[in-house]
XYZ file of C-alpha atoms in Angstrom:
768
model
C -7.501 54.560 123.455
C -7.512 52.228 126.121
C -10.157 49.085 126.402
C -11.726 51.229 128.974
C -12.100 54.182 127.319
C -14.154 52.160 124.217
C -16.145 50.856 126.299
C -17.139 53.370 127.764
C -17.787 55.350 125.371
C -19.869 52.819 122.667
C -23.349 52.684 124.032
C -24.647 49.729 125.635
C -21.709 47.761 126.098
C -21.883 45.619 128.776
C -20.200 43.760 130.637
C -19.185 40.847 127.880
C -17.998 43.359 125.697
C -15.467 44.965 127.679
C -14.475 40.632 128.830
C -14.281 40.025 124.359
C -11.705 43.061 124.505
C -9.671 41.845 126.916
C -9.400 38.050 126.222
C -8.419 38.913 122.020
C -5.774 41.594 123.337
C -4.544 39.225 127.079
C -2.037 37.494 126.596
C -1.267 38.584 123.300
C -3.373 40.167 121.186
C -5.583 38.243 118.686
C -5.814 34.143 118.935
C -3.836 32.699 117.091
C 0.526 31.669 116.287
C 2.215 30.039 115.012
C 4.374 26.957 116.023
C 7.457 25.845 114.783
C 6.939 21.811 114.327
C 10.295 21.243 113.799
C 13.494 22.121 116.407
C 16.096 24.880 115.347
C 18.624 24.280 118.049
C 22.262 24.370 115.830
C 23.462 25.320 113.019
C 23.000 21.909 110.856
C 18.959 22.024 112.144
C 19.347 25.281 110.035
C 20.827 23.738 106.955
C 17.876 20.867 107.287
C 15.159 23.316 107.588
C 16.392 26.331 105.144
C 19.074 26.415 102.481
C 20.704 24.680 101.730
C 18.668 20.983 103.108
C 14.932 22.885 101.704
C 16.404 22.072 98.005
C 15.782 18.359 97.834
C 12.264 18.667 99.156
C 11.465 21.548 96.484
C 13.108 19.421 94.015
C 11.036 16.151 94.994
C 8.063 18.647 94.240
C 8.572 20.122 91.511
C 9.344 15.602 90.165
C 6.106 14.908 92.251
C 3.736 17.833 92.838
C 1.046 14.922 95.086
C 4.625 14.457 97.604
C 3.555 18.719 98.699
C 1.345 16.567 100.630
C 4.652 13.936 102.757
C 7.173 17.371 103.074
C 5.044 19.906 103.486
C 2.198 21.400 105.874
C -0.293 22.077 103.131
C -1.736 18.266 103.646
C -3.611 19.695 107.004
C -3.706 23.451 106.195
C -6.312 25.578 105.340
C -7.174 29.006 103.711
C -10.032 30.439 105.665
C -11.079 33.181 103.658
C -13.811 36.241 103.544
C -14.330 39.808 101.922
C -15.972 40.955 105.426
C -19.960 41.785 102.949
C -21.526 39.867 105.411
C -19.757 38.519 109.313
C -22.139 37.277 111.487
C -25.369 39.918 112.476
C -22.949 42.736 111.660
C -23.480 42.639 107.918
C -20.762 44.035 105.518
C -18.402 45.498 108.488
C -15.151 45.236 105.548
C -12.548 42.814 105.749
C -10.439 43.657 108.547
C -12.710 44.151 110.920
C -13.915 40.680 110.287
C -10.850 39.166 110.950
C -11.394 38.572 114.770
C -14.232 36.188 113.258
C -12.067 34.619 110.924
C -8.991 34.339 114.129
C -12.228 32.061 116.030
C -12.752 30.181 112.734
C -9.562 28.895 112.473
C -9.865 28.508 116.544
C -12.602 26.099 116.160
C -10.728 24.378 112.930
C -7.773 23.104 115.299
C -9.302 23.016 118.727
C -12.553 20.263 117.341
C -10.259 18.687 114.146
C -6.516 19.542 114.245
C -6.208 21.574 111.374
C -3.901 24.460 110.509
C -5.417 27.550 109.447
C -4.074 30.680 107.615
C -6.846 33.540 108.237
C -7.048 35.580 105.556
C -8.872 38.866 104.888
C -8.606 40.028 101.955
C -9.904 44.079 99.927
C -11.842 42.567 97.033
C -15.662 43.301 96.086
C -16.389 41.876 92.249
C -16.567 38.183 92.112
C -13.807 38.254 88.890
C -11.729 39.418 91.547
C -12.563 37.053 94.768
C -11.811 34.623 92.179
C -8.212 35.771 91.025
C -7.384 36.403 94.422
C -8.525 32.966 96.009
C -7.803 30.940 93.319
C -4.007 32.519 93.466
C -3.161 31.179 96.666
C -3.523 26.664 95.395
C -0.833 26.223 96.121
C -0.462 26.974 99.505
C -3.847 25.921 101.351
C -5.673 22.570 100.862
C -8.933 23.683 101.169
C -10.946 26.795 101.212
C -13.648 27.417 103.508
C -15.058 30.265 102.072
C -16.785 32.068 105.278
C -19.179 35.372 105.476
C -19.785 36.370 102.034
C -22.747 38.552 100.982
C -25.078 36.755 98.307
C -25.617 35.871 95.899
C -22.241 36.420 95.086
C -20.692 33.491 97.081
C -23.215 31.702 95.281
C -20.820 32.767 91.885
C -17.283 33.012 94.048
C -17.913 29.476 95.244
C -19.530 27.958 92.050
C -16.576 29.485 89.787
C -13.731 28.247 92.271
C -14.741 24.564 91.965
C -14.469 24.566 88.542
C -10.736 26.339 88.882
C -9.778 24.837 91.883
C -8.247 21.112 92.807
C -8.567 20.959 95.796
C -11.737 21.911 98.507
C -13.624 25.153 98.430
C -16.100 24.672 101.063
C -18.852 27.644 101.688
C -19.321 27.229 105.332
C -22.320 29.935 105.275
C -23.685 28.084 102.538
C -23.567 24.712 103.914
C -22.621 23.760 107.468
C -25.545 25.108 108.343
C -27.139 23.412 105.540
C -25.585 20.222 106.568
C -26.718 20.185 109.745
C -30.233 21.470 109.389
C -31.343 18.549 107.365
C -29.962 16.242 109.875
C -32.429 17.216 111.762
C -35.102 17.458 109.605
C -34.369 14.087 109.014
C -34.479 13.202 112.760
C -37.076 15.241 113.426
C -39.399 14.043 110.548
C -38.909 9.842 111.494
C -39.900 11.083 115.572
C -43.219 12.840 113.649
C -43.461 9.894 111.649
C -43.864 11.185 108.916
C -41.518 11.434 105.880
C -38.806 13.980 104.027
C -40.304 13.241 100.843
C -43.934 14.520 101.543
C -42.703 17.270 103.693
C -44.519 20.581 103.295
C -41.637 22.748 103.313
C -41.801 27.813 104.133
C -39.154 29.165 104.888
C -37.917 32.478 106.012
C -35.304 33.723 104.093
C -33.985 32.979 100.682
C -30.778 34.068 100.782
C -27.580 32.251 100.836
C -28.193 29.707 103.911
C -31.589 29.108 103.446
C -30.561 28.192 99.801
C -28.014 25.987 100.099
C -30.548 23.957 102.799
C -33.430 23.774 100.503
C -30.373 22.443 97.874
C -29.643 19.616 99.803
C -32.859 19.283 100.771
C -34.028 18.709 97.565
C -31.211 16.108 96.731
C -31.949 14.130 100.156
C -35.351 13.592 98.988
C -37.522 16.298 98.724
C -39.962 17.687 97.015
C -39.728 21.494 94.554
C -43.618 21.207 94.913
C -43.533 21.376 98.214
C -41.297 23.486 99.344
C -42.408 27.312 99.109
C -40.398 30.236 99.741
C -40.688 33.241 101.319
C -38.826 36.639 102.180
C -38.486 40.291 103.173
C -40.252 40.572 99.703
C -43.046 38.247 100.240
C -43.394 35.072 99.011
C -40.920 33.678 96.315
C -42.898 33.299 92.818
C -43.205 32.780 89.168
C -42.425 37.137 87.564
C -41.688 38.046 90.781
C -38.480 40.662 89.945
C -37.480 42.698 92.163
C -34.781 41.235 94.811
C -34.674 38.025 92.645
C -31.553 36.214 91.100
C -30.929 32.921 89.226
C -30.437 30.340 92.570
C -33.854 31.910 94.214
C -36.218 31.523 90.697
C -35.477 27.528 91.034
C -37.778 27.769 94.273
C -40.320 30.196 92.286
C -43.894 28.405 92.742
C -47.357 29.417 90.211
C -49.236 31.132 92.804
C -50.930 34.100 93.420
C -50.597 33.490 97.699
C -48.080 36.240 98.367
C -47.562 35.789 102.473
C -46.022 34.056 104.792
C -49.633 34.121 106.595
C -51.579 32.199 103.523
C -48.558 29.312 102.627
C -48.552 28.789 106.091
C -51.504 26.600 106.372
C -50.197 22.914 106.761
C -46.710 22.842 106.803
C -44.786 20.473 108.114
C -41.544 22.021 108.052
C -40.691 26.148 108.624
C -37.593 26.662 107.945
C -36.218 30.458 108.927
C -33.186 31.878 108.860
C -34.720 35.459 108.577
C -35.351 37.949 111.331
C -36.167 37.480 114.607
C -40.678 37.600 115.591
C -41.168 36.508 112.083
C -43.712 33.795 113.350
C -45.704 34.812 115.111
C -48.235 32.190 117.489
C -51.590 32.539 115.225
C -49.339 31.203 112.673
C -48.092 28.384 114.314
C -51.035 27.462 115.635
C -51.592 26.877 111.235
C -48.822 24.366 111.439
C -49.424 20.560 110.710
C -48.813 18.062 113.738
C -45.746 17.737 114.883
C -44.484 20.636 113.162
C -40.856 21.319 112.660
C -39.386 24.998 113.203
C -36.758 25.690 112.280
C -35.784 29.117 113.623
C -31.720 29.672 113.178
C -32.050 33.605 113.246
C -29.586 34.620 115.375
C -29.825 36.476 118.257
C -33.449 36.924 118.549
C -34.928 33.646 116.524
C -38.155 33.533 114.310
C -40.380 32.460 117.284
C -38.905 32.108 120.401
C -39.130 28.254 121.788
C -40.911 29.080 125.282
C -43.326 30.742 123.497
C -44.090 28.311 120.472
C -44.336 25.168 123.186
C -46.884 27.585 124.124
C -48.742 27.836 121.049
C -48.019 24.481 120.288
C -46.531 21.727 122.097
C -45.879 18.788 119.937
C -43.371 21.787 118.331
C -40.576 20.638 117.675
C -38.036 23.493 117.889
C -34.175 24.151 116.987
C -32.513 27.637 116.907
C -28.617 29.626 116.711
C -28.832 29.542 120.200
C -26.646 28.228 123.111
C -29.753 28.353 125.941
C -32.109 26.838 124.150
C -31.922 22.548 123.091
C -31.603 21.899 119.217
C -28.598 24.285 118.392
C -27.500 24.436 115.190
C -24.059 25.637 115.274
C -21.867 25.028 112.077
C -19.320 23.460 114.448
C -21.344 20.176 114.759
C -19.196 19.530 110.927
C -17.601 22.165 109.150
C -14.061 20.843 111.105
C -15.093 17.204 110.085
C -15.930 17.822 106.954
C -12.433 19.356 105.875
C -10.710 16.805 108.297
C -11.623 14.220 106.212
C -11.674 15.469 102.938
C -8.106 16.522 103.929
C -7.456 13.189 104.778
C -7.893 11.438 102.096
C -6.473 13.973 99.288
C -10.488 15.295 98.334
C -10.290 17.514 95.241
C -13.874 19.081 96.001
C -16.317 18.023 98.474
C -19.497 16.746 96.487
C -22.725 16.112 97.721
C -22.172 12.652 97.806
C -19.589 14.203 100.918
C -22.323 16.603 102.584
C -24.908 13.670 102.611
C -22.653 11.209 104.104
C -21.893 13.836 107.220
C -26.324 14.041 106.731
C -26.549 10.428 107.772
C -23.434 10.404 110.232
C -24.662 13.691 112.589
C -28.564 12.210 112.271
C -27.217 8.787 113.158
C -25.158 10.138 116.072
C -28.219 11.816 118.119
C -29.684 8.411 118.015
C -26.589 7.123 119.472
C -26.546 7.632 123.300
C -25.045 11.109 124.973
C -21.099 11.267 126.307
C -20.323 13.216 129.112
C -19.111 16.089 127.082
C -22.379 16.631 125.392
C -24.360 15.999 128.293
C -22.152 18.739 130.016
C -22.756 21.162 127.394
C -26.281 20.842 127.803
C -25.990 21.533 132.024
C -27.286 18.914 134.336
C -30.015 16.971 132.781
C -28.762 14.845 130.030
C -30.475 14.554 126.625
C -31.999 11.785 124.955
C -32.984 10.989 121.215
C -35.961 12.551 120.916
C -37.696 16.184 120.524
C -35.052 18.233 122.277
C -31.946 16.815 120.918
C -32.607 15.896 117.630
C -29.069 16.765 116.562
C -25.608 16.539 118.850
C -24.029 18.754 120.688
C -20.879 20.986 119.702
C -18.610 19.726 122.599
C -19.576 15.446 121.576
C -15.975 13.909 120.548
C -18.309 11.295 118.916
C -18.134 13.713 115.777
C -15.157 13.730 114.090
C -14.706 10.216 114.494
C -18.677 9.785 112.604
C -18.464 12.283 110.779
C -14.439 12.412 109.005
C -14.432 9.011 107.825
C -17.942 8.868 106.761
C -16.587 11.082 104.748
C -13.833 10.479 103.520
C -15.779 7.276 102.447
C -17.544 9.278 100.319
C -15.148 11.145 98.604
C -13.482 7.790 97.683
C -16.760 6.376 95.577
C -17.681 10.006 94.090
C -13.919 9.699 92.460
C -12.542 12.663 94.327
C -9.347 10.979 96.578
C -6.434 11.539 95.360
C -4.918 9.449 98.384
C -7.937 6.966 99.055
C -7.488 5.595 103.059
C -5.752 2.116 102.398
C -6.192 1.425 106.789
C -9.305 2.655 108.004
C -8.862 1.576 111.295
C -5.750 2.505 112.258
C -7.475 5.556 110.780
C -9.907 5.272 113.193
C -7.906 4.674 115.955
C -5.720 8.013 114.973
C -8.924 9.883 115.106
C -9.215 8.340 118.826
C -6.236 9.244 120.063
C -6.854 13.512 119.174
C -10.186 13.342 120.825
C -9.166 10.989 124.094
C -5.243 11.411 123.365
C -4.598 7.803 125.257
C -6.436 6.436 122.928
C -2.265 4.741 121.573
C -1.054 4.536 125.301
C -4.079 2.518 126.067
C -4.734 -0.101 123.836
C -2.258 -2.295 125.081
C -4.687 -2.226 128.469
C -8.084 -2.822 126.847
C -6.343 -6.008 124.613
C -5.768 -7.213 128.443
C -9.212 -6.019 129.964
C -11.268 -6.542 126.970
C -13.502 -10.137 127.877
C -12.100 -10.630 131.102
C -14.712 -10.812 133.253
C -12.889 -9.479 136.297
C -15.351 -7.708 138.434
C -14.342 -3.890 139.432
C -15.959 -2.768 142.590
C -16.437 1.174 142.388
C -17.343 2.842 144.940
C -18.911 5.996 144.317
C -21.599 4.511 142.601
C -24.117 6.645 142.767
C -21.552 10.099 140.810
C -22.843 10.754 137.133
C -19.056 9.804 135.527
C -18.819 6.712 137.291
C -22.968 5.373 135.415
C -20.837 6.843 131.949
C -18.254 4.951 132.275
C -20.319 1.599 133.580
C -21.468 1.486 130.545
C -18.764 2.455 128.285
C -16.997 -0.992 130.326
C -20.062 -3.163 129.741
C -20.464 -1.991 126.102
C -17.125 -2.914 125.258
C -16.602 -5.931 127.590
C -13.900 -4.348 129.456
C -14.787 -6.091 132.823
C -17.619 -6.173 135.223
C -18.761 -3.162 136.961
C -20.106 -3.518 140.464
C -21.510 -0.455 141.524
C -21.688 1.055 145.536
C -24.854 3.345 146.014
C -28.663 3.078 146.194
C -30.220 1.385 143.233
C -33.504 3.955 142.978
C -30.750 6.492 143.669
C -28.627 5.073 140.589
C -32.124 3.484 138.598
C -32.860 7.460 138.490
C -29.854 8.846 138.050
C -29.263 6.423 134.859
C -32.385 7.362 133.385
C -32.052 11.170 134.145
C -28.470 11.241 131.916
C -30.384 8.470 128.484
C -28.263 5.499 130.019
C -30.226 2.307 129.071
C -27.727 0.291 131.128
C -30.160 -1.259 134.589
C -29.201 -1.990 138.456
C -28.472 -4.947 139.286
C -29.873 -6.208 135.467
C -26.855 -4.983 132.866
C -24.540 -4.355 136.380
C -24.447 -5.464 140.642
C -25.152 -3.247 143.528
C -24.109 -3.256 147.112
C -27.124 -1.351 148.343
C -24.456 0.397 152.008
C -27.659 0.889 153.553
C -29.216 -2.622 153.672
C -26.793 -5.332 152.051
C -27.613 -8.130 153.116
C -23.819 -9.162 154.316
C -22.967 -6.227 155.738
C -22.261 -7.897 159.650
C -19.548 -10.394 157.335
C -17.887 -7.060 156.403
C -17.663 -5.463 159.659
C -16.707 -9.020 161.089
C -13.825 -8.243 157.995
C -12.879 -5.111 158.435
C -13.472 -5.717 161.981
C -10.505 -8.261 161.724
C -8.037 -6.058 159.925
C -8.234 -2.575 162.126
C -9.845 -4.259 165.750
C -6.177 -2.986 167.035
C -5.694 0.020 165.190
C -8.070 2.100 167.407
C -10.923 0.550 165.847
C -13.867 -1.003 168.274
C -17.264 -2.720 167.378
C -19.410 0.307 167.340
C -17.246 2.075 164.550
C -16.159 -0.941 163.213
C -20.447 -1.246 162.093
C -20.572 2.651 161.560
C -18.116 2.521 159.022
C -19.132 0.221 156.603
C -22.419 1.356 156.954
C -21.421 5.392 155.657
C -17.373 4.388 153.964
C -17.769 3.052 150.364
C -14.078 2.764 149.840
C -14.407 0.139 152.928
C -17.411 -1.387 151.459
C -15.516 -1.567 148.001
C -12.164 -2.281 150.065
C -13.702 -5.137 151.620
C -15.815 -6.374 148.665
C -11.431 -6.970 147.463
C -10.538 -8.559 151.021
C -13.195 -10.886 150.593
C -12.867 -12.298 146.845
C -15.956 -10.870 145.560
C -15.077 -8.418 143.360
C -10.987 -8.014 141.675
C -10.365 -4.340 141.167
C -10.903 -1.494 143.434
C -11.675 2.233 142.145
C -12.517 4.896 144.666
C -11.064 8.527 145.648
C -13.907 10.445 143.072
C -14.753 12.424 147.241
C -12.806 13.336 149.631
C -9.122 13.033 151.032
C -7.161 11.442 148.927
C -4.908 10.708 151.746
C -7.781 8.657 153.482
C -8.438 7.189 150.312
C -5.247 5.361 150.733
C -5.705 4.618 154.554
C -8.383 2.467 154.035
C -7.220 0.746 150.997
C -3.718 -0.276 153.349
C -5.805 -1.435 156.181
C -7.693 -3.742 154.878
C -6.302 -5.178 151.196
C -2.461 -4.265 152.110
C 0.580 -3.970 151.132
C 1.618 -6.783 148.046
C 4.428 -9.195 149.780
C 7.069 -7.955 147.836
C 6.413 -4.348 148.856
C 6.545 -2.059 151.950
C 5.080 0.992 151.100
C 2.483 2.157 148.329
C 3.530 4.528 145.797
C 1.846 7.287 142.806
C 2.546 7.141 139.443
C 1.026 9.636 137.161
C 1.422 9.366 133.837
C 0.487 12.801 130.864
C -0.252 11.881 127.932
C 0.213 15.485 125.467
C 0.061 15.003 121.218
C 3.601 14.305 121.309
C 4.712 12.775 124.400
C 4.291 9.920 127.217
C 5.491 10.507 130.563
C 5.174 8.908 133.744
C 5.224 10.688 137.184
C 6.759 9.390 139.988
C 5.295 9.980 143.285
C 2.274 12.443 142.652
C 0.914 11.170 145.818
C 1.521 9.220 148.377
C 4.749 9.289 149.813
C 6.223 12.346 151.272
C 9.758 11.690 151.505
C 10.541 8.570 150.753
C 14.402 6.847 151.370
C 17.104 5.639 148.933
C 15.530 2.437 149.306
C 11.563 3.898 149.418
C 12.556 5.450 146.017
C 14.683 2.017 144.729
C 11.350 -0.312 145.706
C 8.686 2.428 144.418
C 10.770 3.006 141.071
C 10.514 -1.383 140.364
C 7.540 -1.017 141.256
C 6.370 1.416 137.849
C 8.609 -0.320 136.343
C 6.832 -2.903 136.049
C 3.890 -1.016 135.540
C 5.277 0.367 133.068
C 5.941 -2.684 130.589
C 1.896 -3.947 131.459
C 1.441 -0.295 129.163
C 4.122 -2.636 126.308
C 6.160 0.789 127.359
C 9.896 0.201 128.622
C 11.428 2.205 131.316
C 13.409 5.055 130.843
C 14.560 6.191 134.095
C 15.739 9.393 135.616
C 16.389 10.491 139.169
C 15.906 13.732 138.639
C 17.280 17.115 140.700
C 18.298 19.959 141.208
C 22.142 18.720 140.679
C 23.204 17.761 138.053
C 26.213 13.878 138.505
C 27.493 15.599 141.315
C 26.694 19.931 141.393
C 25.918 19.488 144.717
C 26.005 17.664 147.573
C 23.323 17.709 150.740
C 21.465 14.860 151.922
C 18.214 15.468 149.300
C 21.313 13.999 146.178
C 23.290 11.659 147.550
C 19.501 9.581 148.813
C 18.940 9.838 145.576
C 22.683 9.238 143.938
C 22.936 6.274 146.521
C 19.180 4.713 144.953
C 20.830 4.756 141.497
C 23.026 2.453 142.823
C 20.926 -0.070 143.924
C 19.356 -0.395 141.272
C 21.398 -1.062 138.790
C 22.780 -3.629 141.315
C 19.306 -4.514 141.590
C 17.878 -4.957 138.120
C 20.423 -4.931 135.702
C 18.564 -3.851 132.858
C 16.877 -1.007 133.302
C 17.723 1.333 131.944
C 18.480 3.982 134.719
C 20.735 7.099 135.280
C 20.588 10.119 138.170
C 20.906 12.048 139.685
C 20.729 15.166 137.183
C 18.804 18.033 136.289
C 15.092 17.402 134.348
C 16.587 18.742 131.138
C 18.991 16.124 131.363
C 16.820 13.524 131.224
C 14.468 15.465 129.088
C 17.175 16.278 126.403
C 19.804 13.879 125.915
C 21.997 16.387 123.562
C 22.470 18.447 126.774
C 22.757 14.839 129.312
C 25.911 13.910 127.041
C 27.566 17.126 127.670
C 27.222 17.174 131.283
C 28.124 13.067 131.010
C 29.202 10.513 127.737
C 29.131 8.356 129.698
C 25.896 8.154 131.302
C 23.141 4.796 131.618
C 21.033 6.681 130.319
C 20.370 6.409 126.068
C 17.561 9.086 124.792
C 14.756 10.723 126.638
C 13.933 9.325 129.853
C 9.964 8.716 129.750
C 9.927 7.705 133.340
C 11.270 10.116 136.232
C 11.652 9.551 139.528
C 11.069 12.358 142.403
C 13.076 13.115 145.422
C 9.615 13.919 146.736
C 5.936 14.631 146.800
C 6.679 18.279 146.300
C 8.622 18.465 144.056
C 6.928 14.882 142.172
C 3.095 17.095 142.364
C 3.966 20.782 141.781
C 5.961 19.163 138.468
C 2.926 17.165 137.445
C 0.548 19.802 137.447
C 2.491 22.622 136.203
C 3.054 21.023 133.583
C 0.439 19.736 132.555
C -1.450 23.034 132.649
C 1.121 24.501 130.940
C 1.059 21.529 128.158
C -2.554 20.525 128.043
C -1.851 17.254 128.563
C -4.313 13.806 129.531
C -3.714 13.006 133.251
C -4.182 8.950 133.270
C -3.862 8.091 136.529
C -2.763 8.529 139.966
C -1.669 3.959 139.337
C -1.011 3.197 143.062
C 1.473 0.497 143.450
C 1.766 -1.771 145.948
C -1.232 -2.554 146.595
C -1.525 -6.676 146.837
C -5.052 -6.797 144.692
C -5.438 -4.040 142.047
C -7.095 -0.378 144.184
C -7.017 3.067 142.784
C -7.957 6.495 143.633
C -9.458 8.565 141.715
C -8.509 13.054 141.635
C -12.038 14.264 141.390
C -11.633 16.460 138.728
C -11.400 12.622 136.720
C -13.686 12.634 133.746
C -15.842 9.087 132.624
C -13.100 9.060 130.433
C -10.849 8.626 133.399
C -12.856 6.541 135.178
C -12.568 3.452 131.899
C -9.232 4.683 132.139
C -8.259 3.918 135.699
C -10.869 0.597 135.296
C -9.061 -0.580 132.227
C -6.245 -0.722 134.584
C -6.865 -1.863 137.870
C -8.430 -4.888 135.663
C -5.542 -5.292 133.604
C -3.767 -6.445 136.744
C -5.858 -8.300 137.985
C -5.638 -10.491 134.241
C -2.218 -10.279 134.998
C -2.274 -11.146 139.059
C -4.287 -14.122 138.172
C -2.165 -15.699 135.189
């Protein structure tokens, strides 16, 4: 039966279901694949990967088991294990039906923390059987994430496995939820002026997640005497026998009250992990001032946030839904807890490590919101307050805060077998994973920091520029000058939750009203007056064209560098820069170099945006400019001029142009490692190149690819970027007399920061 037929046969099958079925089947069934991390291209590779070479690491590990972290993937491999007895809101659907969920969990681990996962669905229901199966897999994994195992068995399973296994065992349904709930409650009580120690807490639900939440809150300072549990049978009281277990019994109260309605009076916190609609409006009215409502039932919360706000405008509300503020989503913590635990070789996950995660999440919510997090929330950027108690799941700073905190706590609790000795280097590695530009941009940022150089931004009202401006100021990379209307800029800064202010923290040029307007018009007309622009047109352009305004500011020495291009066509911005700022003395034309940063590699591409069909002389000039720019990054260029021809295999005007350019480059820059014309694979594969041209003057893999025309360069850039998911930095405009760069409309705020840093570093070195 096809997916389409299945969809028709199922009641209430909606578009989302059909899309999900298609998503899971195409282009390849499932969401996971195994990818080799070592080459296996010849007999030698085979001998190293398998027999006989593999015996060496096997014997080394036999002699010292800790070496498995060096010679295998175990230290970065987690097992996501489920028996399918409590899957999401679907209930006991069995292990096989749970597999899509477990594959999804594996994808989250990889996406958010670069952790590899095998999803393991086990047909085991007895506690002893589950424990035996999971414990037997310890040699395979660096950690175990238990998932969707029903209560109360999940408590006993986790407890036993933690005793039996010397690797982290973490039941995310319990502890992941508990950590995020604790962070939200901590921040909510802070805003309400209350303390956790004195807070009255009432639950609806007493399952695995609810009990774990209460246990962690008690660990953080809540008093058991201030906690009342209720579930489907009513209040958990001393002497109750129905639906009781030893974990719930810890919170049994000596009371004659039997319903949620009887115990909700004066409650500071309602913790709902039960069913939709449980918290009636009349019950909410009975709660204390500024109550915290953790309505976490899915898909329908215990009370809908809009209804809760009608009844109690002072309430602070968290749900499990993404369409309301304060989403309690386990992806906020579990990838990063495991990242920190794996990286320090933790033998378990302690209460101290969980507390460290709570502290990190709560503190992060009180910082300014990143661009990625803002996008996750929609058009309005939240700031710390009732509608923003916990970070967004896509906030890239989560890994930078939680993983190190967990690793430090593991050391403090004595469970780290490989303590992280160089924490700054570790943070650098995590930062590179987050932004991927961290390492290669480091020399640029080092040059730019504390330089005091002024970078003017033509798109000063754009959100990405505003976010970038705050980063640039905080990190002292440059002094931003923004072109835009001050009122608009101020309003948007407020809207996005950014604390910098126009004309206090940074200069603003108002295109509608700036005292320098006439001077700018005169300066612009002096540059373009004999290029078809009359005085009236010059006045209009200087009032409306922000790239021209920025270029004039640079030309007049009122700014050291220009960054523009978020709106409008790339060639038009280049034209304006060319007319006003001009080409540097040693160059004749502009060129554009792009940088692609993948998780494994870095490559520069030339010319991707400016020169449509460069001559051999143009190729030489742009290559020398690009080589100088690469050295600014601390990278020695290894240049390949690529072509459809491989070392003379074809003879056309295009291939002759590339050959001539190589000859001229070797004559003009004999120190430069360069060769061509060659195929793209020959440029990147040393073995292949040596078969064709053993005497090649290029050694190793090329890092600068020079293309015969803009079509080849731009197409290759964008295809490689999409196929590899590489980060694009650039285009970097070469040959300008003063630093000026034209960004593309798809650039992120981090990309704006990168280009501003590059422009600043160029300005520093030009002034030396």
